[in-house]
Amino acid sequence: MKEPKIINLPKILDKRGNLSFFEYPNQLPFEIARTYWIYDVPGGEVRGSHAFKEQQEFIVALSGSFDIILNNGENELKFSLNRSYEGLYIPEMYWRSLENFSTNSLALIVSDRSYDSDDYIRDFEQFKKLKNG
Ligand code: TYD
């Protein structure tokens, strides 16, 4: 079974400034079809709060910090992202919320699918039913 996990990214230290990257298949377990980012989040706001039927994601805090709360239908897992050289891999079928955004935080999200509103599960009870069969 696929599990969420923190993926450490290469960090090329340089006195001119550091550089990190990810690519498939060396760091990422999927090929990227789409990239988006979340920024200018007002204090206290929560993004996400849904699951995807098929889409997988990888999320990096390029700037600032935020928490990602994952729910597998039974348990909750919390990941705090605050480094630009690591990210969280989230398989399909995890309920996920992004919260506790710091000022000027920037969340970079890559996924293996183009945007498809039909891939969203927005009702938590429906998610639990689908997840637990
Ligand atoms: P949504 O996925 O609900 O945001 P979040 O999960 O961060 O709370 O998307 C918000 C809106 O943006 C929704 O109307 C769909 C649109 N959208 C796109 O058109 N393309 C995309 O790639 C994404 C992620 C969202």
Coordinates of N, CA and C and ligand atoms in Angstrom, one line a residue:
M1 N 0.8 -1.2 0.0 CA 0.0 0.0 0.0 C 0.9 1.3 0.0
K2 N 0.4 2.3 -0.7 CA 1.2 3.5 -0.8 C 1.0 4.3 0.6
E3 N 2.0 4.8 1.1 CA 1.9 5.6 2.4 C 2.4 7.0 2.2
P4 N 1.9 7.9 2.9 CA 2.4 9.3 2.9 C 3.8 9.3 3.4
K5 N 4.7 10.1 2.9 CA 6.0 10.2 3.5 C 6.7 11.5 3.1
I6 N 7.6 11.9 4.1 CA 8.4 13.0 3.8 C 9.6 12.6 2.9
I7 N 9.8 13.3 1.8 CA 10.9 13.0 0.9 C 11.9 14.1 1.0
N8 N 13.1 13.7 1.4 CA 14.2 14.7 1.5 C 14.8 15.0 0.1
L9 N 15.0 16.2 -0.2 CA 15.4 16.6 -1.6 C 16.9 16.9 -1.6
P10 N 17.6 16.8 -2.7 CA 19.0 17.2 -2.8 C 19.1 18.7 -2.4
K11 N 20.2 19.0 -1.8 CA 20.5 20.4 -1.4 C 21.9 20.7 -1.8
I12 N 22.0 21.5 -2.8 CA 23.3 21.9 -3.3 C 23.7 23.2 -2.6
L13 N 24.6 23.0 -1.6 CA 25.0 24.2 -0.8 C 26.0 25.0 -1.7
D14 N 25.9 26.3 -1.6 CA 26.7 27.2 -2.4 C 26.7 28.5 -1.7
K15 N 27.9 29.1 -1.6 CA 27.9 30.4 -0.9 C 27.1 31.5 -1.7
R16 N 26.8 31.2 -3.0 CA 26.0 32.1 -3.7 C 24.5 32.0 -3.4
G17 N 24.2 30.9 -2.6 CA 22.8 30.6 -2.4 C 22.6 29.1 -2.7
N18 N 21.7 28.5 -1.9 CA 21.5 27.0 -2.0 C 20.4 26.7 -3.1
L19 N 20.5 25.5 -3.6 CA 19.6 25.0 -4.7 C 19.1 23.6 -4.4
S20 N 17.8 23.4 -4.5 CA 17.2 22.1 -4.4 C 16.3 21.8 -5.6
F21 N 16.0 20.5 -5.8 CA 15.2 20.2 -6.9 C 14.6 18.8 -6.7
F22 N 13.6 18.5 -7.5 CA 13.1 17.1 -7.6 C 12.7 16.8 -9.0
E23 N 12.8 15.5 -9.3 CA 12.4 15.0 -10.6 C 12.0 13.6 -10.5
Y24 N 11.2 13.2 -11.5 CA 10.8 11.8 -11.6 C 11.8 11.0 -12.4
P25 N 12.3 9.9 -12.0 CA 11.8 9.1 -10.9 C 12.8 9.1 -9.7
N26 N 13.8 10.0 -9.7 CA 14.8 10.0 -8.7 C 14.3 10.4 -7.3
Q27 N 13.5 11.5 -7.3 CA 12.9 11.9 -6.0 C 11.4 11.6 -5.9
L28 N 10.7 11.8 -7.0 CA 9.3 11.7 -7.0 C 8.8 10.4 -7.5
P29 N 7.8 9.8 -6.8 CA 7.3 8.5 -7.3 C 6.3 8.6 -8.4
F30 N 6.0 9.8 -9.0 CA 5.1 9.9 -10.1 C 5.6 11.0 -11.1
E31 N 5.1 10.9 -12.3 CA 5.4 11.9 -13.3 C 4.5 13.1 -13.1
I32 N 5.0 14.3 -13.2 CA 4.2 15.5 -12.9 C 3.4 15.9 -14.1
A33 N 2.1 16.1 -13.9 CA 1.2 16.5 -14.9 C 0.8 18.0 -14.6
R34 N 0.9 18.4 -13.4 CA 0.3 19.8 -13.0 C 1.1 20.3 -11.9
T35 N 1.3 21.6 -11.9 CA 1.9 22.3 -10.7 C 1.0 23.5 -10.4
Y36 N 0.8 23.7 -9.1 CA 0.1 24.9 -8.6 C 0.7 25.3 -7.3
W37 N 0.3 26.5 -6.8 CA 0.8 27.0 -5.6 C -0.2 27.8 -4.8
I38 N -0.1 27.8 -3.5 CA -1.0 28.5 -2.7 C -0.2 29.6 -1.9
Y39 N -0.7 30.8 -1.9 CA 0.1 31.9 -1.3 C -0.9 32.9 -0.8
D40 N -0.4 33.9 -0.1 CA -1.3 35.0 0.4 C -2.4 34.5 1.2
V41 N -2.1 33.4 2.0 CA -3.2 32.8 2.8 C -3.4 33.7 4.1
P42 N -4.6 34.2 4.3 CA -4.8 35.0 5.5 C -4.6 34.2 6.8
G43 N -4.2 34.7 7.9 CA -4.0 34.0 9.1 C -5.2 33.2 9.5
G44 N -5.1 32.0 9.9 CA -6.2 31.2 10.4 C -7.0 30.5 9.3
E45 N -6.7 30.7 8.1 CA -7.5 30.0 7.0 C -7.0 28.6 6.8
V46 N -7.9 27.8 6.3 CA -7.6 26.4 6.0 C -7.9 26.1 4.5
R47 N -6.9 25.5 3.9 CA -7.1 25.1 2.5 C -7.3 23.6 2.4
G48 N -7.8 23.2 1.3 CA -8.0 21.7 1.1 C -9.3 21.2 1.7
S49 N -9.2 20.3 2.7 CA -10.3 19.7 3.3 C -11.1 18.9 2.3
H50 N -10.4 18.0 1.6 CA -11.0 17.1 0.7 C -10.0 15.9 0.4
A51 N -10.4 15.0 -0.3 CA -9.5 13.9 -0.8 C -9.6 13.8 -2.3
F52 N -8.7 13.1 -2.8 CA -8.7 12.8 -4.3 C -8.8 11.3 -4.5
K53 N -9.7 10.9 -5.4 CA -9.8 9.5 -5.7 C -8.6 8.9 -6.3
E54 N -8.0 9.6 -7.2 CA -6.8 9.1 -8.0 C -5.6 9.9 -8.0
Q55 N -5.7 11.2 -7.8 CA -4.6 12.1 -7.8 C -3.6 11.9 -6.7
Q56 N -2.3 11.8 -7.0 CA -1.2 11.8 -6.0 C -0.6 13.2 -6.0
E57 N 0.0 13.6 -4.8 CA 0.5 15.0 -4.8 C 1.9 14.9 -4.0
F58 N 2.6 16.0 -4.3 CA 3.9 16.2 -3.5 C 3.9 17.7 -3.2
I59 N 4.0 18.0 -1.9 CA 3.9 19.4 -1.4 C 5.2 19.9 -0.7
V60 N 5.6 21.0 -1.1 CA 6.9 21.6 -0.5 C 6.5 23.0 0.0
A61 N 7.0 23.3 1.2 CA 6.9 24.7 1.7 C 8.1 25.4 1.2
L62 N 7.9 26.1 0.0 CA 9.1 26.8 -0.6 C 9.5 28.0 0.3
S63 N 8.5 28.5 1.0 CA 8.8 29.6 1.9 C 7.8 29.5 3.1
G64 N 8.3 29.9 4.3 CA 7.5 29.9 5.5 C 7.1 28.5 5.9
S65 N 6.0 28.4 6.6 CA 5.6 27.1 7.1 C 4.1 26.9 7.2
F66 N 3.7 25.6 7.2 CA 2.3 25.3 7.4 C 2.2 23.8 7.8
D67 N 1.0 23.4 8.2 CA 0.8 22.0 8.6 C -0.1 21.3 7.6
I68 N 0.2 20.1 7.4 CA -0.7 19.2 6.6 C -1.3 18.1 7.5
I69 N -2.6 18.1 7.6 CA -3.3 17.1 8.4 C -3.8 16.1 7.4
L70 N -3.4 14.8 7.6 CA -3.9 13.7 6.7 C -4.8 12.8 7.5
N71 N -5.9 12.3 6.9 CA -6.7 11.3 7.6 C -6.9 10.2 6.6
N72 N -6.7 9.0 7.1 CA -6.8 7.8 6.3 C -8.1 7.1 6.5
G73 N -9.1 7.8 7.1 CA -10.4 7.2 7.4 C -10.5 6.7 8.8
E74 N -9.3 6.5 9.4 CA -9.3 6.0 10.8 C -8.5 6.9 11.7
N75 N -7.3 7.2 11.2 CA -6.3 8.0 12.0 C -5.9 9.3 11.3
E76 N -5.5 10.2 12.2 CA -5.0 11.5 11.7 C -3.5 11.5 11.8
L77 N -2.8 12.1 10.8 CA -1.4 12.3 10.8 C -1.1 13.8 10.6
K78 N -0.2 14.3 11.3 CA 0.1 15.8 11.1 C 1.6 15.9 10.7
F79 N 1.8 16.6 9.6 CA 3.2 16.9 9.1 C 3.3 18.4 9.1
S80 N 4.4 18.9 9.7 CA 4.7 20.3 9.7 C 5.8 20.5 8.6
L81 N 5.5 21.3 7.6 CA 6.5 21.6 6.6 C 7.1 23.0 6.8
N82 N 8.4 23.1 6.8 CA 9.0 24.4 7.0 C 10.4 24.5 6.4
R83 N 10.7 23.5 5.5 CA 12.1 23.5 4.8 C 11.9 23.4 3.4
S84 N 12.7 24.2 2.6 CA 12.5 24.1 1.1 C 13.2 22.9 0.5
Y85 N 13.9 22.1 1.3 CA 14.6 20.9 0.8 C 13.9 19.6 1.2
E86 N 12.6 19.7 1.6 CA 11.9 18.4 1.8 C 10.4 18.7 1.4
G87 N 9.7 17.6 1.2 CA 8.3 17.7 0.9 C 7.5 16.5 1.3
L88 N 6.2 16.6 1.2 CA 5.4 15.5 1.7 C 4.7 14.9 0.5
Y89 N 4.9 13.6 0.3 CA 4.2 12.8 -0.7 C 2.9 12.3 -0.1
I90 N 1.8 12.6 -0.9 CA 0.5 12.1 -0.4 C -0.1 11.3 -1.5
P91 N -0.3 10.0 -1.2 CA -1.0 9.1 -2.2 C -2.5 9.5 -2.4
E92 N -3.1 8.9 -3.3 CA -4.5 9.1 -3.5 C -5.3 8.6 -2.3
M93 N -6.5 9.0 -2.1 CA -7.4 8.6 -1.0 C -6.9 8.8 0.4
Y94 N -6.4 10.1 0.6 CA -6.1 10.6 1.9 C -6.9 11.9 2.0
W95 N -7.7 12.0 3.1 CA -8.3 13.3 3.3 C -7.2 14.3 3.8
R96 N -7.2 15.5 3.2 CA -6.0 16.3 3.6 C -6.5 17.8 3.7
S97 N -5.9 18.4 4.8 CA -6.1 19.9 5.0 C -4.8 20.5 5.2
L98 N -4.6 21.8 4.7 CA -3.4 22.6 4.9 C -3.8 23.7 5.8
E99 N -3.1 23.9 6.9 CA -3.5 24.9 7.9 C -2.3 25.5 8.6
N100 N -2.6 26.5 9.5 CA -1.5 27.1 10.3 C -0.4 27.7 9.4
F101 N -0.9 28.4 8.3 CA 0.1 29.0 7.4 C 0.8 30.2 8.1
S102 N 2.1 30.3 8.0 CA 2.8 31.5 8.5 C 2.6 32.6 7.5
T103 N 3.0 33.8 7.9 CA 2.9 35.0 7.0 C 3.9 34.7 5.8
N104 N 3.5 35.0 4.7 CA 4.3 34.9 3.4 C 4.7 33.5 3.1
S105 N 3.9 32.5 3.6 CA 4.2 31.1 3.2 C 3.8 30.8 1.8
L106 N 4.5 29.9 1.2 CA 4.3 29.5 -0.2 C 4.3 28.0 -0.3
A107 N 3.2 27.4 -0.6 CA 3.0 26.0 -0.8 C 3.1 25.6 -2.2
L108 N 4.1 24.9 -2.6 CA 4.2 24.4 -4.0 C 3.6 22.9 -4.0
I109 N 2.7 22.7 -5.0 CA 2.0 21.4 -5.1 C 2.2 20.9 -6.5
V110 N 2.7 19.7 -6.6 CA 2.7 19.0 -7.9 C 1.9 17.8 -7.9
S111 N 1.2 17.4 -9.0 CA 0.4 16.3 -9.0 C 0.6 15.5 -10.3
D112 N 0.1 14.3 -10.3 CA 0.2 13.4 -11.4 C -1.0 13.5 -12.4
R113 N -1.9 14.5 -12.1 CA -3.1 14.6 -12.9 C -3.4 16.0 -13.3
S114 N -4.0 16.2 -14.4 CA -4.6 17.5 -14.7 C -5.7 17.8 -13.8
Y115 N -6.1 19.0 -13.7 CA -7.2 19.4 -12.8 C -8.5 18.7 -13.3
D116 N -9.2 18.0 -12.3 CA -10.4 17.3 -12.6 C -11.3 17.4 -11.4
S117 N -12.4 18.2 -11.5 CA -13.2 18.4 -10.3 C -13.9 17.0 -9.9
D118 N -14.0 16.1 -10.9 CA -14.7 14.8 -10.6 C -13.8 13.9 -9.7
D119 N -12.5 14.3 -9.6 CA -11.6 13.5 -8.8 C -11.6 13.8 -7.3
Y120 N -12.4 15.0 -7.0 CA -12.4 15.4 -5.6 C -13.5 14.6 -4.8
I121 N -13.2 14.3 -3.6 CA -14.2 13.8 -2.6 C -14.3 14.9 -1.6
R122 N -15.5 15.6 -1.5 CA -15.6 16.8 -0.6 C -16.4 16.5 0.6
D123 N -16.9 15.3 0.7 CA -17.7 14.9 1.9 C -17.0 13.8 2.7
F124 N -16.7 14.2 4.0 CA -15.8 13.3 4.8 C -16.5 11.9 5.0
E125 N -17.8 11.9 5.2 CA -18.5 10.7 5.5 C -18.4 9.8 4.2
Q126 N -18.6 10.4 3.1 CA -18.5 9.6 1.8 C -17.1 9.1 1.6
F127 N -16.1 9.9 2.0 CA -14.7 9.5 1.9 C -14.4 8.3 2.8
K128 N -14.9 8.3 4.0 CA -14.7 7.2 4.9 C -15.4 5.9 4.4
K129 N -16.6 6.1 3.8 CA -17.2 4.9 3.2 C -16.4 4.3 2.1
L130 N -15.9 5.2 1.2 CA -15.2 4.7 0.1 C -13.9 4.0 0.5
K131 N -13.2 4.7 1.5 CA -11.9 4.2 2.0 C -12.0 2.9 2.7
N132 N -13.0 2.8 3.5 CA -13.1 1.5 4.3 C -14.0 0.5 3.6
G133 N -14.3 0.7 2.4 CA -15.0 -0.3 1.6 C -16.5 -0.5 2.1
Ligands
TYD1 P1 -9.3 23.7 -4.5 O1 -8.6 22.5 -5.0 O2 -10.7 23.5 -3.9 O3 -8.4 24.5 -3.5 P2 -7.9 24.0 -2.0 O4 -7.9 22.5 -2.1 O5 -6.5 24.5 -1.9 O6 -8.7 24.5 -1.0 O7 -9.4 24.7 -5.7 C1 -9.9 26.1 -5.6 C2 -10.4 26.5 -6.9 O8 -9.3 26.6 -7.9 C3 -11.5 25.7 -7.5 O9 -12.5 26.5 -8.0 C4 -10.8 24.9 -8.7 C5 -9.7 25.8 -9.0 N1 -8.5 25.1 -9.5 C6 -8.2 25.0 -10.8 O10 -8.9 25.5 -11.7 N2 -7.0 24.3 -11.2 C7 -6.3 23.7 -10.2 O11 -5.2 23.0 -10.6 C8 -6.6 23.8 -8.9 C9 -5.8 23.1 -7.8 C10 -7.7 24.5 -8.5

